[in-house]
PDB file of C-alpha atoms and ligand atoms in Angstrom:
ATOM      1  CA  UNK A   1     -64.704 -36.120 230.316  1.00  0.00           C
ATOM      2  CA  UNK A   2     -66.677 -39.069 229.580  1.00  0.00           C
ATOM      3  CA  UNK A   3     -67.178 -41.842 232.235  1.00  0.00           C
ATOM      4  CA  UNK A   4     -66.045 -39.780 235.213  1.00  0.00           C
ATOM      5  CA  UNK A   5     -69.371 -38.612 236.224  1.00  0.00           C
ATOM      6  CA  UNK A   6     -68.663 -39.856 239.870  1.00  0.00           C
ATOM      7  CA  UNK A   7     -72.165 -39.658 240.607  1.00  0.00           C
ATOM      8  CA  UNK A   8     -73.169 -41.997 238.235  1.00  0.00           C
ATOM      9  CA  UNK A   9     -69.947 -44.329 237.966  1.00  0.00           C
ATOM     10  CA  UNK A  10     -69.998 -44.535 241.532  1.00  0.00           C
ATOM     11  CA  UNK A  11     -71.188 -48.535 241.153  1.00  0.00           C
ATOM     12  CA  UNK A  12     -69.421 -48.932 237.982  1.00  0.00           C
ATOM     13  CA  UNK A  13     -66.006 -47.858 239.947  1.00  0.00           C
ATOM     14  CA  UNK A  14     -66.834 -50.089 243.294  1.00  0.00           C
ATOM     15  CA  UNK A  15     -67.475 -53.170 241.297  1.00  0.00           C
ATOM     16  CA  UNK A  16     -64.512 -53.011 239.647  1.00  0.00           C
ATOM     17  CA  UNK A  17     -62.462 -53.330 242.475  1.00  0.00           C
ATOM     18  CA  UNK A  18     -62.633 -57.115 244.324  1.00  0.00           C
ATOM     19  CA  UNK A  19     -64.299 -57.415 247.834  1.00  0.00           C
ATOM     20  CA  UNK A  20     -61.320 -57.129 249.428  1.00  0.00           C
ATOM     21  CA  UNK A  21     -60.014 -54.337 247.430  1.00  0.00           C
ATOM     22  CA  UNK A  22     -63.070 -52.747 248.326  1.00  0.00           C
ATOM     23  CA  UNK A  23     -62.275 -53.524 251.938  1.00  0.00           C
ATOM     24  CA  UNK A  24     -59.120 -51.882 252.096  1.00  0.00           C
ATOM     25  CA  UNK A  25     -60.721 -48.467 250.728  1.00  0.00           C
ATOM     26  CA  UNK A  26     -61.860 -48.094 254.400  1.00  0.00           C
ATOM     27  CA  UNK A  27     -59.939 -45.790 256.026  1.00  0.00           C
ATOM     28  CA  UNK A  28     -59.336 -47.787 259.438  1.00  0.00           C
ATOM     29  CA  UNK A  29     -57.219 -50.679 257.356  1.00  0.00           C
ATOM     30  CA  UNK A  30     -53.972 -48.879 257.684  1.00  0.00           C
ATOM     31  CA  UNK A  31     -51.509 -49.277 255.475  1.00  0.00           C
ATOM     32  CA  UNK A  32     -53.477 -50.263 252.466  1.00  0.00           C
ATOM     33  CA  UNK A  33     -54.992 -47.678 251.346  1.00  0.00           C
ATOM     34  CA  UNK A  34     -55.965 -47.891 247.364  1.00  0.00           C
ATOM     35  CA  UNK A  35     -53.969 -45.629 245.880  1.00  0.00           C
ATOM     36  CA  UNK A  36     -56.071 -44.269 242.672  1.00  0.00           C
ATOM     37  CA  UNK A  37     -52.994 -42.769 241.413  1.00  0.00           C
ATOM     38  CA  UNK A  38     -51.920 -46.153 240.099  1.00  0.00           C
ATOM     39  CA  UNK A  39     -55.352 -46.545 238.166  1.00  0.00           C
ATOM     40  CA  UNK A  40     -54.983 -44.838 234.696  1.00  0.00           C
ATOM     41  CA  UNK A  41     -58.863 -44.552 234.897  1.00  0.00           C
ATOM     42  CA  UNK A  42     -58.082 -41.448 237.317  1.00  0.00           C
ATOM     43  CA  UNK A  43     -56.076 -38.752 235.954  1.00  0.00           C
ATOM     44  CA  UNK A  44     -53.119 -37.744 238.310  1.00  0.00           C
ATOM     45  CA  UNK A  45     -54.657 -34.500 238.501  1.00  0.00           C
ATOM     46  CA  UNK A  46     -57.700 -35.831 240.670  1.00  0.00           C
ATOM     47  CA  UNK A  47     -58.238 -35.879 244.486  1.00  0.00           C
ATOM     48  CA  UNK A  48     -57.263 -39.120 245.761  1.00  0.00           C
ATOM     49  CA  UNK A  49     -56.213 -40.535 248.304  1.00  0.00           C
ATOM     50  CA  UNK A  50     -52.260 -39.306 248.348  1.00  0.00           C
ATOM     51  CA  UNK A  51     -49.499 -39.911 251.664  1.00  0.00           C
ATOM     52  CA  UNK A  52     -48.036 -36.638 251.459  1.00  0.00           C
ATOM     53  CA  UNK A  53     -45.252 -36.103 254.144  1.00  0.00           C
ATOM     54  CA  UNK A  54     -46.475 -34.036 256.820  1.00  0.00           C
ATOM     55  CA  UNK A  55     -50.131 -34.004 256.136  1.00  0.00           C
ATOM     56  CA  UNK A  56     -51.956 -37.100 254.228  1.00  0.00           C
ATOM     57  CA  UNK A  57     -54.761 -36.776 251.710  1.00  0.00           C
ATOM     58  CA  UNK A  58     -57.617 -38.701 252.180  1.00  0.00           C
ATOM     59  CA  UNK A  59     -60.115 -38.936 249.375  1.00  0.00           C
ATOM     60  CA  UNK A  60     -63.056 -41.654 249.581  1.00  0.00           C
ATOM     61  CA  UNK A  61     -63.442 -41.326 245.856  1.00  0.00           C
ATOM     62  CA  UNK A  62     -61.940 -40.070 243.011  1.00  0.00           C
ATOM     63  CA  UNK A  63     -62.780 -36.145 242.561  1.00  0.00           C
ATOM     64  CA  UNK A  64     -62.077 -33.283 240.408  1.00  0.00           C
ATOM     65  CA  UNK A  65     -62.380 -30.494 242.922  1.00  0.00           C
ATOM     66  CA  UNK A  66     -64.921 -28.135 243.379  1.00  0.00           C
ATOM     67  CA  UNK A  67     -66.274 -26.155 240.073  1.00  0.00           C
ATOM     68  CA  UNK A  68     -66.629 -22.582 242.013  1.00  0.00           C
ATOM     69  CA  UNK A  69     -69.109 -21.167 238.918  1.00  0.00           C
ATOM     70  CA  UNK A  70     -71.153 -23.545 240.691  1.00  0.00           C
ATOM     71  CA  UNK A  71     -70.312 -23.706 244.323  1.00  0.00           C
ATOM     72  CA  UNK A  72     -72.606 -22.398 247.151  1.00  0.00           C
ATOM     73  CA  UNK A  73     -73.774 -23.293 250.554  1.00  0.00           C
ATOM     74  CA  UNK A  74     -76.914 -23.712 251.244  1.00  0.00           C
ATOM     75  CA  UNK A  75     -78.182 -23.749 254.748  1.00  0.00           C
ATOM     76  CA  UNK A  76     -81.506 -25.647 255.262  1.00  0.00           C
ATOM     77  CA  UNK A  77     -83.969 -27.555 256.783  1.00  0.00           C
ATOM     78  CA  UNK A  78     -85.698 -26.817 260.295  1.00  0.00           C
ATOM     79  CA  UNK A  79     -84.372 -23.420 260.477  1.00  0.00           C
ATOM     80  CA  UNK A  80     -86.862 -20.267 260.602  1.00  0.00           C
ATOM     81  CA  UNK A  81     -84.251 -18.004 257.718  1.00  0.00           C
ATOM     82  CA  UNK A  82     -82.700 -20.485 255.151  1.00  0.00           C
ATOM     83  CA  UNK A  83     -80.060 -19.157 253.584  1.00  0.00           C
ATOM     84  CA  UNK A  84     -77.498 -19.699 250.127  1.00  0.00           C
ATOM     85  CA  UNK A  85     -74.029 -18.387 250.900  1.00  0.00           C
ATOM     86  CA  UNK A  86     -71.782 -17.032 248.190  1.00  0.00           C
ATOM     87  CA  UNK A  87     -67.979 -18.108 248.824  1.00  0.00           C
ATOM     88  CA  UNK A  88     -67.425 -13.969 249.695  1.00  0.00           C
ATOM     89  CA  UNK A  89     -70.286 -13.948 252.062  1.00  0.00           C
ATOM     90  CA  UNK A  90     -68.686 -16.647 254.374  1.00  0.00           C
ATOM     91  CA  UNK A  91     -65.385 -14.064 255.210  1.00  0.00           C
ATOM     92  CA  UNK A  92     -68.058 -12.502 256.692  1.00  0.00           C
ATOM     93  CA  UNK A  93     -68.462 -14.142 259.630  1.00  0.00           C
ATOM     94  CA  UNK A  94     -66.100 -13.456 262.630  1.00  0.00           C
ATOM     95  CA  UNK A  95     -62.714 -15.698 262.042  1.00  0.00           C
ATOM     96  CA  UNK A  96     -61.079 -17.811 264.512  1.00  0.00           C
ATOM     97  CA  UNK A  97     -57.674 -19.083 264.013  1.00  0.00           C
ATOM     98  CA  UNK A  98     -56.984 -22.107 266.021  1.00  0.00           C
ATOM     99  CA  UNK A  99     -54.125 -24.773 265.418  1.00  0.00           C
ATOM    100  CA  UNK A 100     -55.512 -28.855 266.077  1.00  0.00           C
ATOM    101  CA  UNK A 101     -54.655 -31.598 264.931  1.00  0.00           C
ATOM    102  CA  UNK A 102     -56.938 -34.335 262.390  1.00  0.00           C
ATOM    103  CA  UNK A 103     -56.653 -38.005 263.771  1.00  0.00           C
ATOM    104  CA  UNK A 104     -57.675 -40.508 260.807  1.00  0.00           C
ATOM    105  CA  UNK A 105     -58.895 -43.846 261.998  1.00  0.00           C
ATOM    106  CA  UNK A 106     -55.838 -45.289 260.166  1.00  0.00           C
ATOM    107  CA  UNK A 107     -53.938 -43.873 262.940  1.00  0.00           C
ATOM    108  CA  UNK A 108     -51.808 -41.156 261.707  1.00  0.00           C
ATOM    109  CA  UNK A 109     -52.513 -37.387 262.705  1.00  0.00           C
ATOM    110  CA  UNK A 110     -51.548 -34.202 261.415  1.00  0.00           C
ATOM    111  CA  UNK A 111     -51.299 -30.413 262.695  1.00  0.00           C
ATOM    112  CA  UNK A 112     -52.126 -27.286 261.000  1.00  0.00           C
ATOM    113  CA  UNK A 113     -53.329 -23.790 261.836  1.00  0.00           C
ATOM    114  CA  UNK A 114     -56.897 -23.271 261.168  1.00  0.00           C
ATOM    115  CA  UNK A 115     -58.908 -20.576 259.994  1.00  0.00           C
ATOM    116  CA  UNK A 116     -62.802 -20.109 260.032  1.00  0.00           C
ATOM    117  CA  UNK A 117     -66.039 -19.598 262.256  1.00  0.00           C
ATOM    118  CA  UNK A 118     -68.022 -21.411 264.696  1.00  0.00           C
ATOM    119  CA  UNK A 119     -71.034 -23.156 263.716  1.00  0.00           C
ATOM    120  CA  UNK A 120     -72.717 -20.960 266.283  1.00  0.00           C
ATOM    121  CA  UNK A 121     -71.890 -17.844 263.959  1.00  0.00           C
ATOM    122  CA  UNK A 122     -74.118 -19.555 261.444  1.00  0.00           C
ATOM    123  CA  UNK A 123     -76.922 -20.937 263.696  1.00  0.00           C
ATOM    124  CA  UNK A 124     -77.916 -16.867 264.767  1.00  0.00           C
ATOM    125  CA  UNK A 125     -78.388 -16.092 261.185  1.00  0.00           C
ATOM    126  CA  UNK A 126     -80.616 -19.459 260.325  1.00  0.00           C
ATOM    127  CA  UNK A 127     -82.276 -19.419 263.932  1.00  0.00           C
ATOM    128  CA  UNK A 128     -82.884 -23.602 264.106  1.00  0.00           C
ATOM    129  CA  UNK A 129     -86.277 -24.777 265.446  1.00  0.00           C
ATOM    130  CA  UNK A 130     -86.865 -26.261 268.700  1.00  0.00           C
ATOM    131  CA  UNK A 131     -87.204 -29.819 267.213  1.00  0.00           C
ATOM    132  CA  UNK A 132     -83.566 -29.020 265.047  1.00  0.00           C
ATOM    133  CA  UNK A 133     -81.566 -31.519 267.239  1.00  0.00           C
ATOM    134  CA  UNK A 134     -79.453 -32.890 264.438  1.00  0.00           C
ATOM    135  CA  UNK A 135     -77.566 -31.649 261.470  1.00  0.00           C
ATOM    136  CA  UNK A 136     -76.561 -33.037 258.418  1.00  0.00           C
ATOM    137  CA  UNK A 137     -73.619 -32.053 256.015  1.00  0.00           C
ATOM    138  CA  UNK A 138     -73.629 -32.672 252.179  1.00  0.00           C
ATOM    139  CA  UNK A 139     -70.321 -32.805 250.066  1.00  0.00           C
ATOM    140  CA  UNK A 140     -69.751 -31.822 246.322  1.00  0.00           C
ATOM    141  CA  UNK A 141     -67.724 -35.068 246.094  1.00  0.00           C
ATOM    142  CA  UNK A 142     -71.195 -37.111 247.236  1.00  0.00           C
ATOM    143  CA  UNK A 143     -69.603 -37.598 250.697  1.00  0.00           C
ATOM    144  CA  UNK A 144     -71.837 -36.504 253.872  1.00  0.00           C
ATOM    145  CA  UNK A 145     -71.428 -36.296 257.753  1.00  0.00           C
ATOM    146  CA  UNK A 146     -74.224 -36.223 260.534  1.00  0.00           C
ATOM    147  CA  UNK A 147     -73.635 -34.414 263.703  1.00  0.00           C
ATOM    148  CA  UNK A 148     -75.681 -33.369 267.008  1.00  0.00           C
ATOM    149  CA  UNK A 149     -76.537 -29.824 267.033  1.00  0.00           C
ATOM    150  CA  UNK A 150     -75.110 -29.576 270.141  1.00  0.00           C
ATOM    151  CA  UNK A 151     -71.763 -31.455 269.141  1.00  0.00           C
ATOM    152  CA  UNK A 152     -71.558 -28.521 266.424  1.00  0.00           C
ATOM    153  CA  UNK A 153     -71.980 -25.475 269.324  1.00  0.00           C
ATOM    154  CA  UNK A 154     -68.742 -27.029 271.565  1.00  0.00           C
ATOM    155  CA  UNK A 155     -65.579 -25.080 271.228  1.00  0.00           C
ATOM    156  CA  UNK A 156     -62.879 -25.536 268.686  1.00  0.00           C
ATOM    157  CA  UNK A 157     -65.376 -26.617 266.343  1.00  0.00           C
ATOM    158  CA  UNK A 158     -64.948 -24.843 262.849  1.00  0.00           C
ATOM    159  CA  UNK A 159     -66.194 -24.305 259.528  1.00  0.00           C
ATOM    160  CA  UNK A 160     -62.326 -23.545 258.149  1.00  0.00           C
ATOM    161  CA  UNK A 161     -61.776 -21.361 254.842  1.00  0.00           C
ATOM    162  CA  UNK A 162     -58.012 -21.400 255.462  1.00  0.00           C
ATOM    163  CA  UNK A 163     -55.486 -23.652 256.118  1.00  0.00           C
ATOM    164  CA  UNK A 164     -51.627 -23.037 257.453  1.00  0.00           C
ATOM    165  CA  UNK A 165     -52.487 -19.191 256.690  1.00  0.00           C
ATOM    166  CA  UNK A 166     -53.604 -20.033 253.097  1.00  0.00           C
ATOM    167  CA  UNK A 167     -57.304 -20.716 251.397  1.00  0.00           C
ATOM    168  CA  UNK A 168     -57.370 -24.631 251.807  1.00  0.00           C
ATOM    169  CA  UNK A 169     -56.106 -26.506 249.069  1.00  0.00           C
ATOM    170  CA  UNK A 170     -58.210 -28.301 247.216  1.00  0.00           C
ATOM    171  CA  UNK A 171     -56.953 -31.535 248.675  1.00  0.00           C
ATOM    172  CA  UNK A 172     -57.925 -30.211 252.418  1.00  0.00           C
ATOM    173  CA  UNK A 173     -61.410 -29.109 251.257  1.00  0.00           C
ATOM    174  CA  UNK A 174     -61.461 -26.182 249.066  1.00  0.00           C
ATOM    175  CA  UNK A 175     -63.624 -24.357 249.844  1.00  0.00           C
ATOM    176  CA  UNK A 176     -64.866 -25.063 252.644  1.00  0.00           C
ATOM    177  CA  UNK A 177     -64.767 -27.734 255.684  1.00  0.00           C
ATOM    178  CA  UNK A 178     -65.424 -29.026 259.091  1.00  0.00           C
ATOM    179  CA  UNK A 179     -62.731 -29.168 262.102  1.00  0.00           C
ATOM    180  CA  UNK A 180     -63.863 -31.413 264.345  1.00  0.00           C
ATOM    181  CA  UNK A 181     -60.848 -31.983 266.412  1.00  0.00           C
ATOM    182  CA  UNK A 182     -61.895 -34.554 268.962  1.00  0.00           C
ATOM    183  CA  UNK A 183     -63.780 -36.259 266.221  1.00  0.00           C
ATOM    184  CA  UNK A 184     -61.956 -39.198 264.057  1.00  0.00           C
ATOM    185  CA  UNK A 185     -60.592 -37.005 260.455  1.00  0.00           C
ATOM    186  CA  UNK A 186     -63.967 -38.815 258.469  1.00  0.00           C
ATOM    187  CA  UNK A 187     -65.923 -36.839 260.735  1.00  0.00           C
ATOM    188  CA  UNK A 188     -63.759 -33.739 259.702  1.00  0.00           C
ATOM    189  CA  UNK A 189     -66.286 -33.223 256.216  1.00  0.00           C
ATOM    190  CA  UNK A 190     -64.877 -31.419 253.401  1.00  0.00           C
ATOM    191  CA  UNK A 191     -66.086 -29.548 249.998  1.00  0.00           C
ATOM    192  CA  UNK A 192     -69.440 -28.837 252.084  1.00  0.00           C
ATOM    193  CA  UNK A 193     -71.943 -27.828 249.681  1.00  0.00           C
ATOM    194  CA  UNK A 194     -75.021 -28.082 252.110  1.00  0.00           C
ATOM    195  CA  UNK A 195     -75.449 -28.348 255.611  1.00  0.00           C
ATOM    196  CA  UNK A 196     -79.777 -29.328 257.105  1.00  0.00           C
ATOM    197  CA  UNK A 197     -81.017 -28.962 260.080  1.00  0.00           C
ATOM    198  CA  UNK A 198     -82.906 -31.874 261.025  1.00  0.00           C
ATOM    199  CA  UNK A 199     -85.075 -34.097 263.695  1.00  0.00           C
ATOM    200  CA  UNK A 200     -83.861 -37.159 263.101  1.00  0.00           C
ATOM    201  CA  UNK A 201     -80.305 -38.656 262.948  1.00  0.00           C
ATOM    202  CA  UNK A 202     -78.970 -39.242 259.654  1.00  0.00           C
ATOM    203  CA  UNK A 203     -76.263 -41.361 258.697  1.00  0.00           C
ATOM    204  CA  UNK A 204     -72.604 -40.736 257.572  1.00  0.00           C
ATOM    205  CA  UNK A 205     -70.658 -42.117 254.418  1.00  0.00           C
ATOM    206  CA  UNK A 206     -68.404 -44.234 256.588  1.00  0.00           C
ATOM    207  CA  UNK A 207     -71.337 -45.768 258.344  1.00  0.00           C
ATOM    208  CA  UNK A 208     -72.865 -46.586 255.189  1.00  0.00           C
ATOM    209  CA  UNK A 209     -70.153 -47.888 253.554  1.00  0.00           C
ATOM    210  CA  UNK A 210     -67.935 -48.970 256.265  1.00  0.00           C
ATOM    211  CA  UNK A 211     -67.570 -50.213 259.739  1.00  0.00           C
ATOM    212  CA  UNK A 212     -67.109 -46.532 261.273  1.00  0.00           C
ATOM    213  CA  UNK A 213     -69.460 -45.240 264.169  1.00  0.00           C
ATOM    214  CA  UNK A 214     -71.942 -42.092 263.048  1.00  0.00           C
ATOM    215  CA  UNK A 215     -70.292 -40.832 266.498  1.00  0.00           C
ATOM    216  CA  UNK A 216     -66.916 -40.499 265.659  1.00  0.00           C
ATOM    217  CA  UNK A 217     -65.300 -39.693 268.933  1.00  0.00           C
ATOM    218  CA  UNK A 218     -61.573 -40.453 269.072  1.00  0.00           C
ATOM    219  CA  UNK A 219     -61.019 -43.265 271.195  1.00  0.00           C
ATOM    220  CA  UNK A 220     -58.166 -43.729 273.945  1.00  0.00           C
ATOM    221  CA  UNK A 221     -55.617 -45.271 272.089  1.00  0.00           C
ATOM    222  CA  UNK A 222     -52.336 -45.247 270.038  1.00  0.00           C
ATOM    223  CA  UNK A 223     -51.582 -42.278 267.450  1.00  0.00           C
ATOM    224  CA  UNK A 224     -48.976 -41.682 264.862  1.00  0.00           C
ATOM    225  CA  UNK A 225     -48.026 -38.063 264.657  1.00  0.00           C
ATOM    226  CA  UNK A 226     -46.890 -37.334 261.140  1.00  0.00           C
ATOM    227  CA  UNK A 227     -44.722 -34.631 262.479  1.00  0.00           C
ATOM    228  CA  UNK A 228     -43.022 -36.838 264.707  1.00  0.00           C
ATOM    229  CA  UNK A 229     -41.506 -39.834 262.549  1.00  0.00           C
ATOM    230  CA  UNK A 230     -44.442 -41.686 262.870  1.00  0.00           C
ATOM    231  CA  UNK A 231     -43.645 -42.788 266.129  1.00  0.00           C
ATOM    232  CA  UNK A 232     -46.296 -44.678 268.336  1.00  0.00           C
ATOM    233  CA  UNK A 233     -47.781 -42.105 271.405  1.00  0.00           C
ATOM    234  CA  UNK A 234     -50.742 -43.150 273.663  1.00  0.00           C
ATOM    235  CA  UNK A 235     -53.374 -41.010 273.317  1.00  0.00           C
ATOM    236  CA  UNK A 236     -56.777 -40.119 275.683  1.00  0.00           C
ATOM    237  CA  UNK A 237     -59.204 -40.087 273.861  1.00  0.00           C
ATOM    238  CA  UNK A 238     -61.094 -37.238 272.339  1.00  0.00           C
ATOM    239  CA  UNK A 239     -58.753 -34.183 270.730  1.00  0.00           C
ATOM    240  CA  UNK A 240     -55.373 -35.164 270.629  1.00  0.00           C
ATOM    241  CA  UNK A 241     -52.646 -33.234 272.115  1.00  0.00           C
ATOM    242  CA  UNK A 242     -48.881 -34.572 272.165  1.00  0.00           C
ATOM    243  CA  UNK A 243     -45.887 -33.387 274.416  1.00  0.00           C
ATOM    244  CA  UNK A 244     -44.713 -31.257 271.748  1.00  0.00           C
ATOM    245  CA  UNK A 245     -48.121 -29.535 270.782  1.00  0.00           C
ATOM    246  CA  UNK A 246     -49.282 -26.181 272.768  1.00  0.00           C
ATOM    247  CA  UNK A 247     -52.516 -27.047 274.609  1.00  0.00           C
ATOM    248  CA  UNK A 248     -54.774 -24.276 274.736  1.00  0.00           C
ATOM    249  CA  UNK A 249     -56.113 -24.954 278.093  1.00  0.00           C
ATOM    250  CA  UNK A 250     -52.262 -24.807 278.848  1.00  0.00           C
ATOM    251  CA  UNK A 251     -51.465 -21.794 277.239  1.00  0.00           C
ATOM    252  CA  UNK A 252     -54.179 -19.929 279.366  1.00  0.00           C
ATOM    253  CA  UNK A 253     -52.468 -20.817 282.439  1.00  0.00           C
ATOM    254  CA  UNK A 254     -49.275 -18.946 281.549  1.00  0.00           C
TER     255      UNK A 254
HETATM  256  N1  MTE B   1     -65.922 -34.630 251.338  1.00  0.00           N
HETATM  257  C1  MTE B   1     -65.036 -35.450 251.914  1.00  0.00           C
HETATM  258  N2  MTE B   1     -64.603 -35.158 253.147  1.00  0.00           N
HETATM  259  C2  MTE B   1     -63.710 -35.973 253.762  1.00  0.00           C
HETATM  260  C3  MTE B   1     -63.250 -37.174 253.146  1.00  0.00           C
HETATM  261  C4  MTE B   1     -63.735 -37.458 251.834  1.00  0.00           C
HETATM  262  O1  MTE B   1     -63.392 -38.478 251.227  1.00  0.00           O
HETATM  263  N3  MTE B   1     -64.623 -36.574 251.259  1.00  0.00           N
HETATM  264  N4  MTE B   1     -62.357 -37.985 253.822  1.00  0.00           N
HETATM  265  C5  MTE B   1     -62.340 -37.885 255.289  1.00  0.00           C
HETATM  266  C6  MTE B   1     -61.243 -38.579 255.928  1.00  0.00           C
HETATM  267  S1  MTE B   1     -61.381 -40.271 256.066  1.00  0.00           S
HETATM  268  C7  MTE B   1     -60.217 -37.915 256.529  1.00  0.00           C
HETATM  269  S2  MTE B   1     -59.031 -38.715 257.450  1.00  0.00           S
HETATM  270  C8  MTE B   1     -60.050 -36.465 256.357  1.00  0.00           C
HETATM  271  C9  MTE B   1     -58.706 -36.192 255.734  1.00  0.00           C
HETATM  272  O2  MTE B   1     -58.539 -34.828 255.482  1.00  0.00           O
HETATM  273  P1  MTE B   1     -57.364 -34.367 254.543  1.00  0.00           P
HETATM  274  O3  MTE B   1     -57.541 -35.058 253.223  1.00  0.00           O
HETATM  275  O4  MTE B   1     -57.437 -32.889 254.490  1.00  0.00           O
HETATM  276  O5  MTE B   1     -56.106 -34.860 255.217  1.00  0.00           O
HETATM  277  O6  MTE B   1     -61.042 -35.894 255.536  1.00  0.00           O
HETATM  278  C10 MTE B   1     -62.336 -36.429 255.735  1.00  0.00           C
HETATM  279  N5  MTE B   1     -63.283 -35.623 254.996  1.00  0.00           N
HETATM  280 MO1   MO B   2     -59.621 -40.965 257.473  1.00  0.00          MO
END
């Protein structure tokens, strides 16, 4: 398909859009969200960003999906034992199902039952350095996230194959993502193609290109569950957790 090389377009697409236009592709300006769909230059078939009832789509630009002939992860950087994962090899880490919920800086959040493995599962086999105090996440869709190593180890952190008891959709990731639940959803990287293990911080795409923290960390505030009408419910900060949602720490109690 000629001319939707993302890659290369990337400055062809941004200029076409006005400053303000531009503006509103952040994802904290709720409520006006570019919708690609409208743009004939996208075909309908794309990734973009989409509000589907119960659990939004949120694309920062315009992508085809990943092309699995292709696909691989490859685990680098300060580690002693690199490694390139096939998609097979990654059911072979132990699998944790665990249901969160993804907070987007626009305000809305959305549950689902996730399935995957801790970042720790992954850090035995690569065996970081010493000086490996940062890690960095590439995307096939050009996006990328930075994290502490140490924000990676905490609980309830996953690299998620399956979503809602199915492989993730190619809207939620395919085929392969970050949970991150007490991180803001840009934080929650998906289509991961590459993840580095570094000594210095790098940046994220919403740092780069928009007025988000590298950090991330959901803030006390206001949430609107999509799986509650919307409706406005003060929040604590870090993972959220409603009335109506089971909390773990709950659940342990009895
Ligand atoms: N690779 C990639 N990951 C991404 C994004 C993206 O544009 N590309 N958008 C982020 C944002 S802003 C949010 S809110 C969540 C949304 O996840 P969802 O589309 O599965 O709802 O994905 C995050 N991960
Ligand atoms: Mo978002």
């Amino acid at each position: 398909m000629p001319g939707l090389n993302f890659k290369l377009d990337r400055r062809v697409f941004l200029k076409a859009f006005s400053l303000s236009a531009l503006a509103s592709l952040w994802p904290g300006k709720a409520g006006s969200t570019v919708q690609f769909q409208n743009d004939e230059r996208f075909p309908s078939h794309y990734i973009q960003n989409r509000d589907v009832p119960g659990f939004f789509i949120r694309s920062a630009n315009p992508f085809p999906g990943v092309n699995m002939d292709e696909w691989s992860l490859k685990v680098k950087g300060l580690v002693e034992n690199p490694q390139t994962y096939r998609y097979e090899d990654l059911f072979g880490f132990k699998m944790i199902a665990q249901t969160s919920r993804l907070k987007c800086v626009e305000c809305w959040s959305a549950k689902a039952e996730w399935e995957g493995f801790h970042i720790s599962e992954l850090v035995d086999k690569v065996k970081p350095k010493p000086e490996a105090k940062y890690v960095a996440f590439q995307s096939a869709d050009s996006y990328y996230e930075s994290y502490t190593l140490d924000e990676l180890l905490r609980d309830r952190m996953l690299l998620v194959l399956r979503m809602n008891g199915k492989t993730l959709s190619a809207n939620h990731g395919f085929p392969l993502r970050l949970i991150a639940p007490f991180k803001y959803g840009y934080k929650n990287i998906k289509y991961i193609t590459g993840i580095e293990f570094t000594d210095d911080r790098k940046r994220n795409y919403w740092a780069d290109f928009g007025p988000y923290s590298v950090d991330g960390t959901i803030q006390p505030g206001i949430d609107h569950p999509l799986d509650y009408g919307k409706k406005p419910l003060s929040i604590n900060g870090g993972e959220v957790f409603h009335f109506f949602d089971k909390r773990p720490d709950l659940k342990r109690k009895g």
